[in-house]
Short mmCIF file of C-alpha atoms in Angstrom, two decimals:
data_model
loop_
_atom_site.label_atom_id
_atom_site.label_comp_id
_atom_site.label_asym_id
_atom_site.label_seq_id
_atom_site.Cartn_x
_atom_site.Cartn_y
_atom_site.Cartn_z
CA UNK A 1 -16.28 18.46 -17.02
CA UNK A 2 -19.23 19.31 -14.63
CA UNK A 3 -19.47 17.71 -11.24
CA UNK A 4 -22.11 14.97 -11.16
CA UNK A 5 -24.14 14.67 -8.19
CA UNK A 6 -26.31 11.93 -7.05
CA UNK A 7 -29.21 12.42 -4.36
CA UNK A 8 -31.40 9.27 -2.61
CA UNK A 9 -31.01 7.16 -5.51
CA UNK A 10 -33.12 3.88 -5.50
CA UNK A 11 -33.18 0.92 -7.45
CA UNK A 12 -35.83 -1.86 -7.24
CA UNK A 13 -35.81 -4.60 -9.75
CA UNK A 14 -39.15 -6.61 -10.04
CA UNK A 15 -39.50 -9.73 -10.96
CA UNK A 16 -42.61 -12.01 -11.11
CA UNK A 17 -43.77 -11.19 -7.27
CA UNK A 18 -40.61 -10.28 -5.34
CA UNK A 19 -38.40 -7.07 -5.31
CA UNK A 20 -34.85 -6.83 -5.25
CA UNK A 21 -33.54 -3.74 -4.02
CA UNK A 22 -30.17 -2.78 -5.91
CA UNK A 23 -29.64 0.70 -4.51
CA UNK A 24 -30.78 2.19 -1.02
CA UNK A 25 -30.66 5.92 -1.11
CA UNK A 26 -27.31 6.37 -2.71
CA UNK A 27 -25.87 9.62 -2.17
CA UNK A 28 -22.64 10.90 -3.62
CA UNK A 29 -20.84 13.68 -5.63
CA UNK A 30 -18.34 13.40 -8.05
CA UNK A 31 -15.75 16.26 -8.99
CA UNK A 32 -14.91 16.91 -12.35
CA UNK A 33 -11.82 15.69 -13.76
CA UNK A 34 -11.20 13.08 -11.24
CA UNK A 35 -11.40 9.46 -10.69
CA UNK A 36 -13.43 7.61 -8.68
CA UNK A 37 -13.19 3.84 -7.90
CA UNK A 38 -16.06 2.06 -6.55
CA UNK A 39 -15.53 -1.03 -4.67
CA UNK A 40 -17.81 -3.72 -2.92
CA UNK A 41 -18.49 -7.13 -2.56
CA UNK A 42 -20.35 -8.49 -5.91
CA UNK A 43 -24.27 -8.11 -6.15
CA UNK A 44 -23.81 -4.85 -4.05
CA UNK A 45 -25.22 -2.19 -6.77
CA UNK A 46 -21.70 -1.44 -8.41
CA UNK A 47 -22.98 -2.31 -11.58
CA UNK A 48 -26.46 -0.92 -10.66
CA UNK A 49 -25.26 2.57 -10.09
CA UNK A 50 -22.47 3.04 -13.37
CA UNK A 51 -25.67 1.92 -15.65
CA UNK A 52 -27.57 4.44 -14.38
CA UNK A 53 -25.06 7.32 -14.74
CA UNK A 54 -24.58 5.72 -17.91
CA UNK A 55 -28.28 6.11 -19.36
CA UNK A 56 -28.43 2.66 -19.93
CA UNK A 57 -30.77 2.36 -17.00
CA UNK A 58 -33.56 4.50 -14.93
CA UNK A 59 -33.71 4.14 -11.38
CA UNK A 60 -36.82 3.57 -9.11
CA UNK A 61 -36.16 7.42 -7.14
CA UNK A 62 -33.48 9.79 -6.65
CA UNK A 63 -31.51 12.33 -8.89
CA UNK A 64 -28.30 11.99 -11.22
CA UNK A 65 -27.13 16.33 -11.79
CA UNK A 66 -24.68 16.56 -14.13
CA UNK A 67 -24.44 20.53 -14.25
CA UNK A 68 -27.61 21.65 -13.82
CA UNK A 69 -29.57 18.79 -15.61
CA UNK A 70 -30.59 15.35 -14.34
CA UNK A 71 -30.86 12.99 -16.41
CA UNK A 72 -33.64 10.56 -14.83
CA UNK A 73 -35.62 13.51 -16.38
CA UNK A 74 -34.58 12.77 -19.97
CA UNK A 75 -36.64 11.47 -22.58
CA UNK A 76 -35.38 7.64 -24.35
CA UNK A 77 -34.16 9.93 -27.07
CA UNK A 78 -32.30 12.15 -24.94
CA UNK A 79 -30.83 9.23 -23.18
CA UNK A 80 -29.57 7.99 -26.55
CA UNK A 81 -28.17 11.08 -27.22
CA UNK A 82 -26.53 11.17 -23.33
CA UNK A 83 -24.79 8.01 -24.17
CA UNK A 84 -23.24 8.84 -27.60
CA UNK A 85 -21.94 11.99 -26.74
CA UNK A 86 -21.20 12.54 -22.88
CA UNK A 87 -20.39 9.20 -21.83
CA UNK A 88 -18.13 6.62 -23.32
CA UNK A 89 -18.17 2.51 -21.40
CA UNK A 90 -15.08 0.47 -20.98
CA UNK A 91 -16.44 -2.90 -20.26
CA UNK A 92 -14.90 -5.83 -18.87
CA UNK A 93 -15.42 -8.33 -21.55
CA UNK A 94 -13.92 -5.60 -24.37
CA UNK A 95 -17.52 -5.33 -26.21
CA UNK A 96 -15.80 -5.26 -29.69
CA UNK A 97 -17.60 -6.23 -32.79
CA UNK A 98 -15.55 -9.58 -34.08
CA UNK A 99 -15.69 -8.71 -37.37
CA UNK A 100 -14.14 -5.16 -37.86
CA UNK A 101 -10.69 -4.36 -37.50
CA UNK A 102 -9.91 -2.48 -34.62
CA UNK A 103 -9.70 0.80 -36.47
CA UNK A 104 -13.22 0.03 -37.51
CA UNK A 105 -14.33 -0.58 -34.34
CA UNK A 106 -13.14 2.87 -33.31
CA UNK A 107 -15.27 4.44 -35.71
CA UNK A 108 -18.67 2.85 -34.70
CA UNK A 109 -19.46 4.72 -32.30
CA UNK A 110 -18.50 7.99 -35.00
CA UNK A 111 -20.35 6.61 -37.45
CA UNK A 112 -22.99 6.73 -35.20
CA UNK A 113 -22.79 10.16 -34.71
CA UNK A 114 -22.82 11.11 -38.43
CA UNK A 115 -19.61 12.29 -38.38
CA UNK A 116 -17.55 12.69 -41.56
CA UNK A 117 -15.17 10.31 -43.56
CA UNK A 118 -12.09 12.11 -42.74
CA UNK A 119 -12.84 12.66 -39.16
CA UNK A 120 -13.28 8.93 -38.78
CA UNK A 121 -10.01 7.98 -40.01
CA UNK A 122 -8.46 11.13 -38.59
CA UNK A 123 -9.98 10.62 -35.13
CA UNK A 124 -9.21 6.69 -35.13
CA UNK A 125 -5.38 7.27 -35.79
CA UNK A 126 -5.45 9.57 -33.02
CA UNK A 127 -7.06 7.36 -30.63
CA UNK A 128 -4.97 4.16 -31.96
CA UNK A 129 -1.40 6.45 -31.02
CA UNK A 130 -3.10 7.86 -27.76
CA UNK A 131 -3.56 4.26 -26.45
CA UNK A 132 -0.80 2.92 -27.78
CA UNK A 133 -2.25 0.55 -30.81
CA UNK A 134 -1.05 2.70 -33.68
CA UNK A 135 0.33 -0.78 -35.26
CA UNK A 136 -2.43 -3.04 -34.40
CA UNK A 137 -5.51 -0.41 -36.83
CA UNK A 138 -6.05 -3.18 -39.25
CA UNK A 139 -5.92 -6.42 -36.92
CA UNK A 140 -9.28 -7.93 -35.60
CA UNK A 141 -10.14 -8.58 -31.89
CA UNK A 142 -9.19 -12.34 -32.30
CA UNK A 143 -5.68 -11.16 -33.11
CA UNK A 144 -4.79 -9.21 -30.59
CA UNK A 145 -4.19 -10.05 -26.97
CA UNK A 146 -6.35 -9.29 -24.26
CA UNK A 147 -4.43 -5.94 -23.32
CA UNK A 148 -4.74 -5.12 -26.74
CA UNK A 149 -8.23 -5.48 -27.13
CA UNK A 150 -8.72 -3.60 -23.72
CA UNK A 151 -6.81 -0.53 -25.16
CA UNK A 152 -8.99 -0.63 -28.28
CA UNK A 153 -12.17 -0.98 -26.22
CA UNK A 154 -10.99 2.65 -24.80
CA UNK A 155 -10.06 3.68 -27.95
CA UNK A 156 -13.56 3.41 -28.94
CA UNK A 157 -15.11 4.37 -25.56
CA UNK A 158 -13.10 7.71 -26.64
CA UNK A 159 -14.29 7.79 -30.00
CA UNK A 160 -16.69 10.88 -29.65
CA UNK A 161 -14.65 12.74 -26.65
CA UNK A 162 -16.76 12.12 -23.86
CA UNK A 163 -16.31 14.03 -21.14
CA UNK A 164 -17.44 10.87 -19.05
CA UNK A 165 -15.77 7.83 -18.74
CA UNK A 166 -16.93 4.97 -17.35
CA UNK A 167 -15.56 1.25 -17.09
CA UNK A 168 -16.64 -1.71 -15.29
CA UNK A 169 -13.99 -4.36 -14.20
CA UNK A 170 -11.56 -3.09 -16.80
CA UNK A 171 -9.02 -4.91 -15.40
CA UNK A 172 -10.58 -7.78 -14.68
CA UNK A 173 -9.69 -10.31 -17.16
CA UNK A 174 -5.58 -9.11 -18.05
CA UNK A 175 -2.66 -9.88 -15.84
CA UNK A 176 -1.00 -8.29 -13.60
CA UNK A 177 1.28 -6.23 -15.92
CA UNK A 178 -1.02 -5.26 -18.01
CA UNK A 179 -3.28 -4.20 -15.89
CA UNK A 180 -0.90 -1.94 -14.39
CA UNK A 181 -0.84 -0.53 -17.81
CA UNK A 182 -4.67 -0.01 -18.17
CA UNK A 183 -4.81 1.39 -14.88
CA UNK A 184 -1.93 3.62 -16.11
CA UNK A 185 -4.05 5.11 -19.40
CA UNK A 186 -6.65 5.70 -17.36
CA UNK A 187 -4.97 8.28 -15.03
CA UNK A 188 -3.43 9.82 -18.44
CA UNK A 189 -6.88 10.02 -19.57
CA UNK A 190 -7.41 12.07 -16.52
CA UNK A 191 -4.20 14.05 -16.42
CA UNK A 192 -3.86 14.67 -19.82
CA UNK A 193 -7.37 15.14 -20.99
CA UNK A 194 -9.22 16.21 -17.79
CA UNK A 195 -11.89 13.21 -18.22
CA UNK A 196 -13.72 12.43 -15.37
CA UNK A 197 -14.03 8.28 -14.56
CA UNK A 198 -16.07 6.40 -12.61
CA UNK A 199 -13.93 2.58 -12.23
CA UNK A 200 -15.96 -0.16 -10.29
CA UNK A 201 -13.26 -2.71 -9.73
CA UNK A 202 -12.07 -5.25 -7.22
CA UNK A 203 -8.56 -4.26 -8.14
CA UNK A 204 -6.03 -3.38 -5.14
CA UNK A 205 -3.62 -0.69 -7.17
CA UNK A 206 -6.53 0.94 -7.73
CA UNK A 207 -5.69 3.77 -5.26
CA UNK A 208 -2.44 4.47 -6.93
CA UNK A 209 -4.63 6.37 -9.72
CA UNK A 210 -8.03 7.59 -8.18
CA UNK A 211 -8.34 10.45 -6.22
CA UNK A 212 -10.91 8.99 -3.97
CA UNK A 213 -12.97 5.40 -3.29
CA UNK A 214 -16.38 4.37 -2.41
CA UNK A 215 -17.17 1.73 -1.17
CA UNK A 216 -21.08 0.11 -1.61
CA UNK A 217 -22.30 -2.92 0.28
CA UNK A 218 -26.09 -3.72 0.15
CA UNK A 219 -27.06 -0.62 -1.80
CA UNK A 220 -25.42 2.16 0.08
CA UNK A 221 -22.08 3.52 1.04
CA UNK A 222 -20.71 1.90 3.49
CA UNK A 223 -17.46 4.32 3.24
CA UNK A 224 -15.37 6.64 1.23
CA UNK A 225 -11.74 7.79 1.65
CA UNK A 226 -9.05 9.28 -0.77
CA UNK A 227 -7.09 7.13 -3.57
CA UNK A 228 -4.00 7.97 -1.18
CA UNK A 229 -4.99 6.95 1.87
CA UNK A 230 -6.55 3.13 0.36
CA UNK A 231 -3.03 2.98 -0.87
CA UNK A 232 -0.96 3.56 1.81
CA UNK A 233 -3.58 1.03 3.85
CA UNK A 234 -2.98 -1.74 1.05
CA UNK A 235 1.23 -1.06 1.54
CA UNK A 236 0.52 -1.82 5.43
CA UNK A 237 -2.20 -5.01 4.41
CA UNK A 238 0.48 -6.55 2.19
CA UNK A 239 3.51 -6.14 4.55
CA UNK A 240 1.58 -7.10 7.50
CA UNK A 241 1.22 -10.53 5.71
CA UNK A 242 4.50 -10.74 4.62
CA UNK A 243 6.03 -9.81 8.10
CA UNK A 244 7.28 -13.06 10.28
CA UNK A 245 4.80 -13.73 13.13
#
């Protein structure tokens, strides 16, 4: 995967009269193959900035290089083709259609893409085994639990092997444990597969998986520091609490 690197990036959102400004200049770069977790107090341009990687947005200024292309310079149709191919979106709330089994669901995004019969159903089994689900193909989203539904919702972000994944408060409705677990396909996806991800999250054990965070707070980055180092700080948060006084 190609680094991705983001220069003055600017987001204003208009409405009626007044301006909102979502992103202030955002500079960052993001290494291929690795994860990055982006943290920040809500209404801080988490969201903002993953949309516009995405292609699902255009910002007011700046650049988004992945290799040597930026995309703010694509065409609607190249963005369309951007988001089926090189990026695939966890989001927080699943995003599975209610009516198709989970299998089916898998091979939307496929079908989509015009691929074949057999590589649906060849590429779905894959994907159900990879994350786990290989028993769960025919149930719908109302039948499976909320890790389950997470799991398929990568399943399907994986569908046309994106090079790019990116997921906004995956863990953010599951429990503890099996969040753990989400957080732990992730850094298989990574280890395994040599994705790069981009996670905005509020979660904590984050930094047991990244290999670095960023942190936004008004529109810009307010700091950054490796996946290691965030841990080893949340170890000393959590025992400093726990410690008598």
């Amino acid at each position: 995967m190609e680094d991705i690197v983001v220069k003055d990036l600017i987001k204003v959102y208009k409405t009626g009269k007044s301006e909102v400004i979502a992103l202030r200049g955002l500079d960052c770069a993001i290494k291929g193959g690795t994860i990055l977790a982006i943290m920040g107090p809500s209404g801080c341009g988490k969201t903002t900035f993953l949309n516009i990687i995405a292609g699902l947005d255009r910002p007011t200024a700046g650049s988004v290089k992945m290799g040597d292309e930026n995309i703010v310079d694509y065409t609607d149709s190249e963005l369309v083709t951007h988001r089926r191919d090189r990026v695939g979106i966890v989001f927080q709330f699943f995003n599975l259609v209610p009516t198709l089994t989970a299998r089916e669901n898998i091979e939307l995004p496929m079908r989509l893409a015009k691929k074949d019969a057999k590589t649906l159903r060849t590429r779905a089994d894959e994907l159900l085994v990879l994350v786990g689900m290989g028993d769960r193909a025919k149930h719908k989203p109302d039948e499976l639990s909320g890790g389950e539904q997470q799991r398929i919702g990568i399943a399907t972000a994986l569908a046309n092997d994106p090079p790019l994944l990116l997921a906004d408060e995956p863990t953010g409705e599951l429990d503890s444990e099996t969040g753990h677990e989400v957080l732990a396909l992730f850094r298989k996806l990574r280890d395994e597969f040599g994705k790069t991800i981009v996670i905005v999250t509020h979660d904590q054990r984050i930094g047991q998986i990244a290999d670095s965070i960023m942190t936004i707070v008004d529109g810009r980055i307010t700091g950054e520091m490796s996946g290691e180092e965030f841990h080893q700080r949340s170890l000393e948060a959590v025992r400093s609490r726990s410690s008598p006084s």
